[in-house]
């Protein structure tokens, strides 16, 4: 149990250290990342839609 607690505390320490990004991004980079997130979200929605429609046909 002690090993698990040490492991979890190490993970918490790492997460706390990297909670705030230290890299500054330009406006163009932020915009492109936002567009990429939207694109990936739409792909996931399309895959779910396709999965549901295939299930309904069978």
Short mmCIF file of N, CA and C in Angstrom, two decimals:
data_model
loop_
_atom_site.label_atom_id
_atom_site.label_comp_id
_atom_site.label_asym_id
_atom_site.label_seq_id
_atom_site.Cartn_x
_atom_site.Cartn_y
_atom_site.Cartn_z
N UNK A 1 0.82 -1.19 0.00
CA UNK A 1 0.00 0.00 0.00
C UNK A 1 0.87 1.26 0.00
N UNK A 2 1.98 1.17 0.68
CA UNK A 2 2.89 2.32 0.76
C UNK A 2 3.44 2.66 -0.62
N UNK A 3 3.74 1.63 -1.41
CA UNK A 3 4.29 1.86 -2.75
C UNK A 3 3.27 2.57 -3.63
N UNK A 4 2.01 2.20 -3.50
CA UNK A 4 0.95 2.85 -4.29
C UNK A 4 0.82 4.30 -3.89
N UNK A 5 0.86 4.58 -2.58
CA UNK A 5 0.76 5.97 -2.11
C UNK A 5 1.94 6.81 -2.60
N UNK A 6 3.14 6.23 -2.59
CA UNK A 6 4.31 6.96 -3.10
C UNK A 6 4.16 7.23 -4.59
N UNK A 7 3.67 6.23 -5.32
CA UNK A 7 3.45 6.39 -6.76
C UNK A 7 2.45 7.50 -7.03
N UNK A 8 1.33 7.51 -6.29
CA UNK A 8 0.30 8.53 -6.48
C UNK A 8 0.81 9.92 -6.09
N UNK A 9 1.59 9.99 -5.04
CA UNK A 9 2.13 11.30 -4.64
C UNK A 9 3.11 11.81 -5.69
N UNK A 10 3.87 10.92 -6.30
CA UNK A 10 4.80 11.32 -7.36
C UNK A 10 4.01 11.85 -8.57
N UNK A 11 2.92 11.18 -8.91
CA UNK A 11 2.08 11.64 -10.02
C UNK A 11 1.49 13.01 -9.71
N UNK A 12 1.01 13.19 -8.48
CA UNK A 12 0.46 14.50 -8.08
C UNK A 12 1.52 15.60 -8.17
N UNK A 13 2.73 15.28 -7.76
CA UNK A 13 3.82 16.25 -7.82
C UNK A 13 4.12 16.64 -9.26
N UNK A 14 4.16 15.67 -10.15
CA UNK A 14 4.42 15.95 -11.57
C UNK A 14 3.29 16.78 -12.15
N UNK A 15 2.05 16.42 -11.83
CA UNK A 15 0.90 17.18 -12.34
C UNK A 15 0.91 18.61 -11.84
N UNK A 16 1.30 18.81 -10.58
CA UNK A 16 1.36 20.17 -10.04
C UNK A 16 2.45 20.98 -10.74
N UNK A 17 3.57 20.34 -11.02
CA UNK A 17 4.69 21.04 -11.66
C UNK A 17 4.32 21.51 -13.06
N UNK A 18 3.57 20.70 -13.79
CA UNK A 18 3.25 21.04 -15.18
C UNK A 18 1.81 21.51 -15.35
N UNK A 19 1.18 21.98 -14.29
CA UNK A 19 -0.21 22.44 -14.37
C UNK A 19 -0.35 23.68 -15.26
N UNK A 20 0.62 24.58 -15.15
CA UNK A 20 0.58 25.79 -15.96
C UNK A 20 1.62 25.68 -17.07
N UNK A 21 1.18 25.88 -18.32
CA UNK A 21 2.14 25.78 -19.42
C UNK A 21 3.17 26.90 -19.35
N UNK A 22 4.41 26.55 -19.66
CA UNK A 22 5.47 27.55 -19.64
C UNK A 22 5.83 28.03 -21.04
N UNK A 23 5.23 27.40 -22.05
CA UNK A 23 5.51 27.77 -23.43
C UNK A 23 4.49 28.81 -23.86
N UNK A 24 4.96 29.91 -24.40
CA UNK A 24 4.04 30.93 -24.89
C UNK A 24 3.72 30.63 -26.35
N UNK A 25 2.43 30.73 -26.67
CA UNK A 25 1.98 30.44 -28.03
C UNK A 25 1.50 31.72 -28.69
N UNK A 26 1.78 31.81 -29.96
CA UNK A 26 1.29 32.97 -30.70
C UNK A 26 -0.19 32.80 -30.99
N UNK A 27 -0.78 33.86 -31.46
CA UNK A 27 -2.21 33.84 -31.77
C UNK A 27 -2.51 32.81 -32.87
N UNK A 28 -1.63 32.71 -33.85
CA UNK A 28 -1.83 31.77 -34.96
C UNK A 28 -1.78 30.32 -34.46
N UNK A 29 -0.88 30.03 -33.53
CA UNK A 29 -0.78 28.68 -32.99
C UNK A 29 -2.03 28.34 -32.20
N UNK A 30 -2.50 29.26 -31.38
CA UNK A 30 -3.72 29.03 -30.61
C UNK A 30 -4.91 28.80 -31.53
N UNK A 31 -4.99 29.59 -32.59
CA UNK A 31 -6.08 29.44 -33.55
C UNK A 31 -6.02 28.08 -34.25
N UNK A 32 -4.83 27.69 -34.68
CA UNK A 32 -4.71 26.41 -35.37
C UNK A 32 -5.01 25.24 -34.43
N UNK A 33 -4.62 25.33 -33.18
CA UNK A 33 -4.95 24.28 -32.22
C UNK A 33 -6.44 24.20 -31.95
N UNK A 34 -7.09 25.35 -31.90
CA UNK A 34 -8.54 25.36 -31.72
C UNK A 34 -9.25 24.74 -32.91
N UNK A 35 -8.80 25.07 -34.11
CA UNK A 35 -9.39 24.48 -35.32
C UNK A 35 -9.16 22.98 -35.33
N UNK A 36 -7.98 22.55 -34.92
CA UNK A 36 -7.69 21.12 -34.86
C UNK A 36 -8.59 20.41 -33.86
N UNK A 37 -8.83 21.02 -32.71
CA UNK A 37 -9.73 20.42 -31.72
C UNK A 37 -11.13 20.27 -32.27
N UNK A 38 -11.61 21.30 -32.95
CA UNK A 38 -12.95 21.25 -33.54
C UNK A 38 -13.01 20.16 -34.60
N UNK A 39 -11.99 20.08 -35.45
CA UNK A 39 -11.93 19.07 -36.49
C UNK A 39 -11.95 17.66 -35.90
N UNK A 40 -11.15 17.43 -34.87
CA UNK A 40 -11.11 16.11 -34.23
C UNK A 40 -12.44 15.78 -33.56
N UNK A 41 -13.06 16.77 -32.95
CA UNK A 41 -14.37 16.56 -32.34
C UNK A 41 -15.39 16.16 -33.40
N UNK A 42 -15.37 16.84 -34.53
CA UNK A 42 -16.29 16.49 -35.61
C UNK A 42 -16.04 15.09 -36.15
N UNK A 43 -14.79 14.69 -36.24
CA UNK A 43 -14.48 13.32 -36.68
C UNK A 43 -15.04 12.29 -35.71
N UNK A 44 -14.91 12.55 -34.44
CA UNK A 44 -15.44 11.61 -33.44
C UNK A 44 -16.97 11.55 -33.54
N UNK A 45 -17.61 12.69 -33.71
CA UNK A 45 -19.06 12.72 -33.87
C UNK A 45 -19.48 11.94 -35.11
N UNK A 46 -18.76 12.10 -36.20
CA UNK A 46 -19.09 11.37 -37.42
C UNK A 46 -18.90 9.86 -37.23
N UNK A 47 -17.86 9.45 -36.52
CA UNK A 47 -17.65 8.02 -36.28
C UNK A 47 -18.77 7.45 -35.42
N UNK A 48 -19.20 8.18 -34.41
CA UNK A 48 -20.30 7.72 -33.56
C UNK A 48 -21.58 7.62 -34.38
N UNK A 49 -21.84 8.63 -35.21
CA UNK A 49 -23.03 8.61 -36.06
C UNK A 49 -23.00 7.40 -37.00
N UNK A 50 -21.87 7.15 -37.62
CA UNK A 50 -21.74 6.01 -38.52
C UNK A 50 -21.95 4.70 -37.77
N UNK A 51 -21.39 4.59 -36.58
CA UNK A 51 -21.55 3.40 -35.78
C UNK A 51 -23.02 3.16 -35.44
N UNK A 52 -23.74 4.22 -35.06
CA UNK A 52 -25.14 4.08 -34.71
C UNK A 52 -25.97 3.70 -35.93
N UNK A 53 -25.70 4.31 -37.07
CA UNK A 53 -26.47 3.99 -38.26
C UNK A 53 -26.21 2.57 -38.73
N UNK A 54 -25.00 2.08 -38.59
CA UNK A 54 -24.69 0.70 -39.00
C UNK A 54 -25.40 -0.27 -38.06
N UNK A 55 -25.46 0.02 -36.79
CA UNK A 55 -26.13 -0.85 -35.83
C UNK A 55 -27.64 -0.90 -36.12
N UNK A 56 -28.24 0.24 -36.46
CA UNK A 56 -29.67 0.27 -36.73
C UNK A 56 -30.03 -0.53 -37.97
N UNK A 57 -29.14 -0.59 -38.94
CA UNK A 57 -29.42 -1.33 -40.18
C UNK A 57 -29.41 -2.83 -39.91
N UNK A 58 -28.53 -3.27 -39.04
CA UNK A 58 -28.41 -4.71 -38.76
C UNK A 58 -29.48 -5.17 -37.85
#
